[in-house]
Coordinates of C-alpha atoms and ligand atoms in Angstrom, one line a residue:
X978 CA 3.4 -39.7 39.9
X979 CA 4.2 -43.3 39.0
X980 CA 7.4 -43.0 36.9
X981 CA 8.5 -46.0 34.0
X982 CA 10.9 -48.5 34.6
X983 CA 12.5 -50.3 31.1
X984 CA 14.0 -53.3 31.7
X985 CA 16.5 -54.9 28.9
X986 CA 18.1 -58.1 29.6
X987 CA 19.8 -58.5 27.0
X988 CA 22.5 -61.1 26.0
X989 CA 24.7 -63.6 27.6
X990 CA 24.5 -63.6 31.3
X991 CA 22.0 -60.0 30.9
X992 CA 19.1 -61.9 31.5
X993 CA 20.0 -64.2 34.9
X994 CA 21.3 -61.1 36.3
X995 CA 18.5 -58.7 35.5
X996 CA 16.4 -61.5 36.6
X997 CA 17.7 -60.9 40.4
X998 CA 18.0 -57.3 40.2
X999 CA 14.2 -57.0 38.9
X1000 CA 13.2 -59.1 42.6
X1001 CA 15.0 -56.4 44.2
X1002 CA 13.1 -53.6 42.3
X1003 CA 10.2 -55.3 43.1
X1004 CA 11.0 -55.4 46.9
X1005 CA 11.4 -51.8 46.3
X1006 CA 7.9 -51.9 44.7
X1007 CA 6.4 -53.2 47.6
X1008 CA 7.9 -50.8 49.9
X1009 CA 6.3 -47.7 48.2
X1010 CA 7.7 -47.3 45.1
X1011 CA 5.9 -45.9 42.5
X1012 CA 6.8 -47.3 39.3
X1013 CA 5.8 -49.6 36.6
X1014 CA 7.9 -51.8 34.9
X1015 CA 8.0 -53.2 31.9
X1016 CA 10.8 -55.2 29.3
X1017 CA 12.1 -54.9 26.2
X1018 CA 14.7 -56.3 23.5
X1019 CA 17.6 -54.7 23.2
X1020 CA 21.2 -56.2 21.2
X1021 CA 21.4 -59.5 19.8
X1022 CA 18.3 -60.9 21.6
X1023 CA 16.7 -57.9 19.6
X1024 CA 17.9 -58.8 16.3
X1025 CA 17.4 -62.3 16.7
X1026 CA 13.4 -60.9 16.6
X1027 CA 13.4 -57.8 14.7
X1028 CA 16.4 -58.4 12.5
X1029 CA 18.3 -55.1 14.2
X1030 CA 19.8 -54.6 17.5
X1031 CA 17.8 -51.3 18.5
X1032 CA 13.9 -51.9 17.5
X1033 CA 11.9 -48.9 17.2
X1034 CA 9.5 -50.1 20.0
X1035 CA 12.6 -50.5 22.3
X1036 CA 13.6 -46.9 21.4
X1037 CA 10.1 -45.5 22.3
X1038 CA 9.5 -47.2 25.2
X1039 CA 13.1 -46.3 26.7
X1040 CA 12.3 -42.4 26.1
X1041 CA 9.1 -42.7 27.9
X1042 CA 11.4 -44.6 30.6
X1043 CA 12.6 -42.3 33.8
X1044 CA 15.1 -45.3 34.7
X1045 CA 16.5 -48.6 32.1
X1046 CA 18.1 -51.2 33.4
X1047 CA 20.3 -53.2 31.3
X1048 CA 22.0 -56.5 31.4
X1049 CA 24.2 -56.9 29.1
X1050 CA 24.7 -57.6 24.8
X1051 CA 27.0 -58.6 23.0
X1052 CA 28.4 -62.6 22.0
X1053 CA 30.3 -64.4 19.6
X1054 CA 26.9 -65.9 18.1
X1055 CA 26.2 -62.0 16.7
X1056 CA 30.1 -61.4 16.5
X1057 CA 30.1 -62.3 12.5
X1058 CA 27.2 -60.0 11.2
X1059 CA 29.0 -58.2 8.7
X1060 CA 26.6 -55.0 8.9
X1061 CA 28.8 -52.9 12.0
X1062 CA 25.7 -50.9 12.5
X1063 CA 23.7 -54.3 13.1
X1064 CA 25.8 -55.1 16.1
X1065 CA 24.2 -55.9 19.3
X1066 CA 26.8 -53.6 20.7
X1067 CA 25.1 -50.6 18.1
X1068 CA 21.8 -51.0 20.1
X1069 CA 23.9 -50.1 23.4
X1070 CA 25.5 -47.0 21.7
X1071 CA 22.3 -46.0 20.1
X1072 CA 20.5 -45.7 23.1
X1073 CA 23.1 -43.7 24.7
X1074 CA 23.0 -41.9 21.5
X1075 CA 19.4 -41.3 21.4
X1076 CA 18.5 -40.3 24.4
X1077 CA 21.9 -38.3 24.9
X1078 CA 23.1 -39.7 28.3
X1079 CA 26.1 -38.4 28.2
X1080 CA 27.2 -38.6 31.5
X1081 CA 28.6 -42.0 32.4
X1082 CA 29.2 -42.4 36.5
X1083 CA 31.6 -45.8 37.0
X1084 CA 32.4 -45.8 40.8
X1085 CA 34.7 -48.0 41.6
X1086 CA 35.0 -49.1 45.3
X1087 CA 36.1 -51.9 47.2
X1088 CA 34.4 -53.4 49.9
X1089 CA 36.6 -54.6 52.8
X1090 CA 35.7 -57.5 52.7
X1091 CA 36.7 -58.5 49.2
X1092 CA 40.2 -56.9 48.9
X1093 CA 41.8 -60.2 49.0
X1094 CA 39.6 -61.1 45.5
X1095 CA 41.9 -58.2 43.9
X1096 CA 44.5 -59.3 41.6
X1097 CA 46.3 -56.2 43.6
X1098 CA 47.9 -56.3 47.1
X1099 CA 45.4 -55.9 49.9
X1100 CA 46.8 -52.4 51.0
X1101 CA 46.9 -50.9 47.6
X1102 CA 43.1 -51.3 47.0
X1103 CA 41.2 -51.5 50.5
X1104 CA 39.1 -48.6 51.0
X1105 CA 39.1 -47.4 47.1
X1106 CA 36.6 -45.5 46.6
X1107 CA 37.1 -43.7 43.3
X1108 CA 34.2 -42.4 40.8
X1109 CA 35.3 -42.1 37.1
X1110 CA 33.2 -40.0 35.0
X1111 CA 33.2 -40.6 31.5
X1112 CA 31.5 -39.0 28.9
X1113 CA 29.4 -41.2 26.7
X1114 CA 28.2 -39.9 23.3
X1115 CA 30.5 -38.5 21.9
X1116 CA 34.3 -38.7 21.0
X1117 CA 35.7 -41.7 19.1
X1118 CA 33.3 -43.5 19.3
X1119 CA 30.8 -41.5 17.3
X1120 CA 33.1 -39.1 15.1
X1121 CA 32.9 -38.7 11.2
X1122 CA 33.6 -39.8 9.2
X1123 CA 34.6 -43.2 9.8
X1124 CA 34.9 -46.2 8.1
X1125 CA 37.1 -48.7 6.1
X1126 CA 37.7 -48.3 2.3
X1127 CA 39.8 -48.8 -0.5
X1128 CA 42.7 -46.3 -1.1
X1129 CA 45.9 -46.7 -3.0
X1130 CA 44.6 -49.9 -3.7
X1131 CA 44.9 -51.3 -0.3
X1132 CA 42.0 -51.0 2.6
X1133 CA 42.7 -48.0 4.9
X1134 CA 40.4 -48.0 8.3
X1135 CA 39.7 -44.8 9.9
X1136 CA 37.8 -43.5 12.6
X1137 CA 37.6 -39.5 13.9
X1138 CA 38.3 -38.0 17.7
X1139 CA 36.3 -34.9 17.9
X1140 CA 34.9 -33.3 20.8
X1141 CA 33.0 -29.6 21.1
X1142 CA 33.6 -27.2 23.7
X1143 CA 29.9 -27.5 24.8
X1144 CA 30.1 -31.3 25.1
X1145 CA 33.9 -31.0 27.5
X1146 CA 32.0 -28.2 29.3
X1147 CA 28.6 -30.7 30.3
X1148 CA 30.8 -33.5 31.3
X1149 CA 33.5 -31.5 32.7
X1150 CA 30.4 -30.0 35.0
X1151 CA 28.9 -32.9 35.8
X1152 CA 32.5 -34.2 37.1
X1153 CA 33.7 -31.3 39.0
X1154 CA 30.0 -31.3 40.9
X1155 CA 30.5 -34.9 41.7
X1156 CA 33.7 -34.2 43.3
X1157 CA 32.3 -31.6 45.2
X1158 CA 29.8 -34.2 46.7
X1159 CA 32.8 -36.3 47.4
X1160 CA 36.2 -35.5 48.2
X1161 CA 37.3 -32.7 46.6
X1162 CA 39.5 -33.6 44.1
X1163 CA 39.3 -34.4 40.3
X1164 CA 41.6 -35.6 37.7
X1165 CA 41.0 -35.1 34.1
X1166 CA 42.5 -37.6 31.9
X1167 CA 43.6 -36.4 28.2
X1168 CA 46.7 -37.1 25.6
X1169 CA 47.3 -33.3 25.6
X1170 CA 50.9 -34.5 24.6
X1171 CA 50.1 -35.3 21.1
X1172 CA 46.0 -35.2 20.6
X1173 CA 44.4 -31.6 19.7
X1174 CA 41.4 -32.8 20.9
X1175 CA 42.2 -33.1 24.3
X1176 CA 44.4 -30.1 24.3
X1177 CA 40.9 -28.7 24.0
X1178 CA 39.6 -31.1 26.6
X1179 CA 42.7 -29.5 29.3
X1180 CA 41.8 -26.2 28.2
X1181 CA 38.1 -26.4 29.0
X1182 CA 38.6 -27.7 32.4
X1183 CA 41.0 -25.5 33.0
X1184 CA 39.0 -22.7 32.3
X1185 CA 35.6 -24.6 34.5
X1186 CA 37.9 -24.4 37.8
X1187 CA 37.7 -21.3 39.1
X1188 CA 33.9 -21.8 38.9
X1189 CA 34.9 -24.3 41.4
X1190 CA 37.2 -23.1 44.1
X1191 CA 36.9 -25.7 46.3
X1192 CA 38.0 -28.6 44.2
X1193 CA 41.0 -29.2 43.5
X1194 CA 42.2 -30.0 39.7
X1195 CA 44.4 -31.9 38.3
X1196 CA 45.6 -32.9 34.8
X1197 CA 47.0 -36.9 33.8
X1198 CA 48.1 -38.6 30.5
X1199 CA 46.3 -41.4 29.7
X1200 CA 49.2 -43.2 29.7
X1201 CA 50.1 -42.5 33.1
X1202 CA 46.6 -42.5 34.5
X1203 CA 46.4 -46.1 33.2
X1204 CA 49.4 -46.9 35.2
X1205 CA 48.6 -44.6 38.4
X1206 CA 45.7 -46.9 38.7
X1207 CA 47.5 -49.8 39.2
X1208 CA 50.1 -48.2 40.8
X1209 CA 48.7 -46.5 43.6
X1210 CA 44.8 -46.2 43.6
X1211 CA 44.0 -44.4 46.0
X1212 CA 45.9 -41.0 44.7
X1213 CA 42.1 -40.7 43.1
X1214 CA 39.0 -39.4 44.2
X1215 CA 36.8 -38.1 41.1
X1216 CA 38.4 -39.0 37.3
X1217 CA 36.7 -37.4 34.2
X1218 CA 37.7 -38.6 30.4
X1219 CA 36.5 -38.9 27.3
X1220 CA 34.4 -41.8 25.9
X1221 CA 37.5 -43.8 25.0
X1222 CA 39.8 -43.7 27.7
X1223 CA 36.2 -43.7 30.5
X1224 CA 35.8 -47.4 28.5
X1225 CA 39.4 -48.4 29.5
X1226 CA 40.5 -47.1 32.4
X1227 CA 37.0 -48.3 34.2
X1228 CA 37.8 -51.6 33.1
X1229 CA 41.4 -51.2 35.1
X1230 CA 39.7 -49.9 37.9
X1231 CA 37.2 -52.2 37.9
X1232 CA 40.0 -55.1 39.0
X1233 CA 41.0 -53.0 41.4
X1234 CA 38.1 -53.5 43.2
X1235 CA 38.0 -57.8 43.1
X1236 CA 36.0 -58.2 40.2
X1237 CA 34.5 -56.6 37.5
X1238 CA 31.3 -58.1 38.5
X1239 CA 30.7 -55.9 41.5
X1240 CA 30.8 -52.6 39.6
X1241 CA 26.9 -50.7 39.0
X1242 CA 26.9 -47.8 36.6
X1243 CA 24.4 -44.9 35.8
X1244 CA 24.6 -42.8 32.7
X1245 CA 22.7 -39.9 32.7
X1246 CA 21.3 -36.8 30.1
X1247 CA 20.9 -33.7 31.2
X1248 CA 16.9 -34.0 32.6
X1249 CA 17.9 -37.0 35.3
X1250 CA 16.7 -39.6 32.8
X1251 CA 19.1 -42.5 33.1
X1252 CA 20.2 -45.9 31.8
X1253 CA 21.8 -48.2 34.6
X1254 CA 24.2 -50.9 33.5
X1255 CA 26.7 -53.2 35.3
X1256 CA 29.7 -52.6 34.1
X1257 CA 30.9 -56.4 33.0
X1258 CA 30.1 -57.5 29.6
X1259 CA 27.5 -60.4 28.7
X1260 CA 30.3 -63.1 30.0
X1261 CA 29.1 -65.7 26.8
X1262 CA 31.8 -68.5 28.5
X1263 CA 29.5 -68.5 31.5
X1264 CA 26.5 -67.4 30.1
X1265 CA 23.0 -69.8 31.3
X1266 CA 25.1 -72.0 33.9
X1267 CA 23.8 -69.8 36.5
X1268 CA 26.9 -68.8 38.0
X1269 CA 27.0 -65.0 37.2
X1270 CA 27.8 -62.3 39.9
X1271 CA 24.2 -60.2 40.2
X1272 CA 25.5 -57.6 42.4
X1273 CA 26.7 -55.1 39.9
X1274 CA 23.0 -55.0 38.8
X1275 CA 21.7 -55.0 41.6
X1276 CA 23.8 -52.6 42.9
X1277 CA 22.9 -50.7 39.5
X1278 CA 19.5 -50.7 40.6
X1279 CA 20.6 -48.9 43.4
X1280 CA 21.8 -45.7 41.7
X1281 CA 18.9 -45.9 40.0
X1282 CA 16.7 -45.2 42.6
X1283 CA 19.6 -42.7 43.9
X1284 CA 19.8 -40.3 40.2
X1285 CA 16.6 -40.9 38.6
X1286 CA 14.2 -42.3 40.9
X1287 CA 14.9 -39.8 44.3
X1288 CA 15.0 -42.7 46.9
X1289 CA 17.7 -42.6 48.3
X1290 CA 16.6 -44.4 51.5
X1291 CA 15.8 -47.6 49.7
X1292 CA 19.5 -47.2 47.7
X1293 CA 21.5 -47.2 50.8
X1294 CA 19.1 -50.4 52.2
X1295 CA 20.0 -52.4 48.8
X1296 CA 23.9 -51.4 49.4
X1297 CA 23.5 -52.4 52.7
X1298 CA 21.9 -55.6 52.0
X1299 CA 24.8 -56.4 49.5
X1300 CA 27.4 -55.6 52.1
X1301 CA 25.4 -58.2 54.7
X1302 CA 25.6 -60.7 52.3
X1303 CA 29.4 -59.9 51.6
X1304 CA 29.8 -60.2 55.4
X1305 CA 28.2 -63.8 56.0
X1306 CA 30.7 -65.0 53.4
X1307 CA 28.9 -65.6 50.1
X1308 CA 30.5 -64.9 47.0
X1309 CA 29.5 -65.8 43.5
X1310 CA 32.9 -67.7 41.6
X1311 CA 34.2 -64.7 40.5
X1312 CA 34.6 -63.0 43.9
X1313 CA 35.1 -66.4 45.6
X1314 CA 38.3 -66.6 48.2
X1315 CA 39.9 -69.0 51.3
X1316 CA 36.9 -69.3 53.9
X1317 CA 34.3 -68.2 51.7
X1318 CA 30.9 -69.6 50.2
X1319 CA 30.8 -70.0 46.4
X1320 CA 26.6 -69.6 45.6
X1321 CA 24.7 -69.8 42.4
X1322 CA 23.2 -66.3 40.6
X1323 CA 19.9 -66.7 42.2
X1324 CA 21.2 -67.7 45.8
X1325 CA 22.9 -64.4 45.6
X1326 CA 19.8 -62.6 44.8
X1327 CA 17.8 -64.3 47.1
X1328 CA 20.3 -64.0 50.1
X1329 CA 20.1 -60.1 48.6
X1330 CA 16.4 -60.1 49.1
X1331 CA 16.4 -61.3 52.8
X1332 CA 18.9 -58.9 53.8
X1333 CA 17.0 -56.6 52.2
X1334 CA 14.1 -57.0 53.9
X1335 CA 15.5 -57.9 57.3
X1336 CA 17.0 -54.6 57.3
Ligands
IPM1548 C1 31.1 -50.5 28.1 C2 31.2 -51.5 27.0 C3 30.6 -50.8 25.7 C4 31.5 -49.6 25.4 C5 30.6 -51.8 24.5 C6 29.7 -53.0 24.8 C7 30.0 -51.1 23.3 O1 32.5 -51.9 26.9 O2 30.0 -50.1 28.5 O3 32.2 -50.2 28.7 O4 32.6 -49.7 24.8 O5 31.1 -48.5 25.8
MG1549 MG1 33.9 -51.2 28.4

């Protein structure tokens, strides 16, 4: 069955990167897979059109979606609409929202040959290969009520951290089967010191593990975690948080790994339906000079075809093909080091595309 493909550039660099990770999709098209693939507005691009970030179109045509890939939204041209909900950044959440993917897989791994890009020593981060699961609709970032208003006569800001026990129990699931897949052993991230809510958070996952004998489970501050990172990466194999601290901590780790420009993400709802996004933000100061790093889309398309799309095959070729390039010494600016070859965003993709198909 020929299964849709949404693609949303977005803002800032969104569209020169989504640009080369649609050639690769196409490649992927070519070798036998079934989709068809369309575009849509989504974020400031959106409400430059339709006056608001998510358009109802965007919204429908993402449901009927199996797989959206996103660029990225966001910039200081939106940055002073005073309606929060207007946002480019509201379209992001409200897709997430909408179509409840809840389930937000940021692995973070360094590739040999760019540990000396990490702002960390070369031994502390080659090899990382760490997957933080964070969960993606709910906590802080959607409690009520929130809001800013007037009491005591001054303005008082306020926002609410609430999770359910059914929402730690999906995610905590959905972690502790990823680290059965991988090595065994997951850390859950809370502020059990001094937040109920994650007191409830330790609690579920506490009471999850003997479900799961095999993996091992541990418990981390936030605090601590945020510092373990940086500290010694490698103590981690599977980390699962809250929507918060998952937004944080996955920037953190994404230095780890050289740049935040070579990190993919998936996040998925319960039915395998997924949104794929790199993790970096719309990069405005470098937006449309061509110099963005594609790879964390492209590598995004990847777990696409890995969690919503069933081809696996064709995954590991495009993670291959990235590592080729990687190895014959091209790097985008952000990634660039001694000895290496700075390229442009679409001599990246197309040095991806050859690899790709020389494969
Ligand atoms: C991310 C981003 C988003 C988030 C922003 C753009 C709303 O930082 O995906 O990590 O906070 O979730
Ligand atoms: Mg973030």
């Amino acid at each position: 069955m020929t299964q849709k493909i949404l693609v949303l550039p977005g803002d800032g660099i969104g569209p020169e990167i989504t640009a080369q990770a649609s050639r690769i999709l196409a490649a992927c098209q070519a070798r036998g897979l079934d989709v068809e693939i369309e575009e849509g507005l989504l974020g400031g691009a959106a409400y430059d059109v339709h006056g608001e970030p998510l358009p109802a179109e965007t919204l429908e045509k993402a449901r009927a979606a199996r797989g959206i890939l996103l660029g990225a939204v966001g910039g200081p041209k939106w940055d002073r609409i005073e309606d929060l909900a207007k946002r480019p950044e509201k379209g992001l959440l409200g897709v997430r929202k909408q179509l409840g993917l809840f389930g937000n897989l940021r692995p973070a791994i360094t590739y040999p040959q760019l540990a000396e890009a990490s702002s960390l020593k070369r031994e502390l981060v080659a090899g990382l290969d760490i997957m933080i699961v964070r969960e993606l609709t709910g906590g802080i970032y959607f409690g009520q009520p929130r809001g800013i208003e007037e009491r005591d006569g001054e303005r008082v800001g306020f926002n609410t951290y609430v999770y359910s026990e059914s929402e730690i129990e999906r995610i905590g699931r959905v972690a502790f089967e990823m680290a059965q897949k991988r090595n065994k052993k997951l850390c859950s991230v809370d502020k059990a010191n001094v937040l109920e809510v994650t007191i409830l958070w330790r609690e579920v996952m506490e009471r999850l593990a003997p479900e799961y004998p095999d993996v091992e489970l541990s418990h981390m501050y936030v605090d601590n975690a945020a510092m373990q990172l940086v500290r010694a990466p490698k103590q981690f194999d599977v980390v699962v948080t809250g929507n918060m601290f998952g937004d944080i901590l996955s920037d953190a780790a994404a230095m780890l790994t050289g740049s935040i420009g070579m990190l993919p993400s998936a996040s998925l709802n319960e039915s395998g339906q997924g949104m794929y996004e790199p993790c970096h933000g719309s990069a405005p100061d470098i937006a449309g000079q061509g110099v963005a790093n594609p790879l964390a889309t492209i590598l995004s398309v990847a777990m696409m075809l890995r969690y919503s799309l069933d081809a696996p095959t064709l995954a590991k070729r495009i993670e291959e093909a990235v590592g080729k390039v990687l190895d014959d010494g091209l790097r985008t600016a952000d990634i660039a080091s001694e000895g290496t070859r700075t390229v442009s965003t679409i001599e990246m993709g197309d040095a991806v595309l050859a690899a790709f198909e020389a494969l």
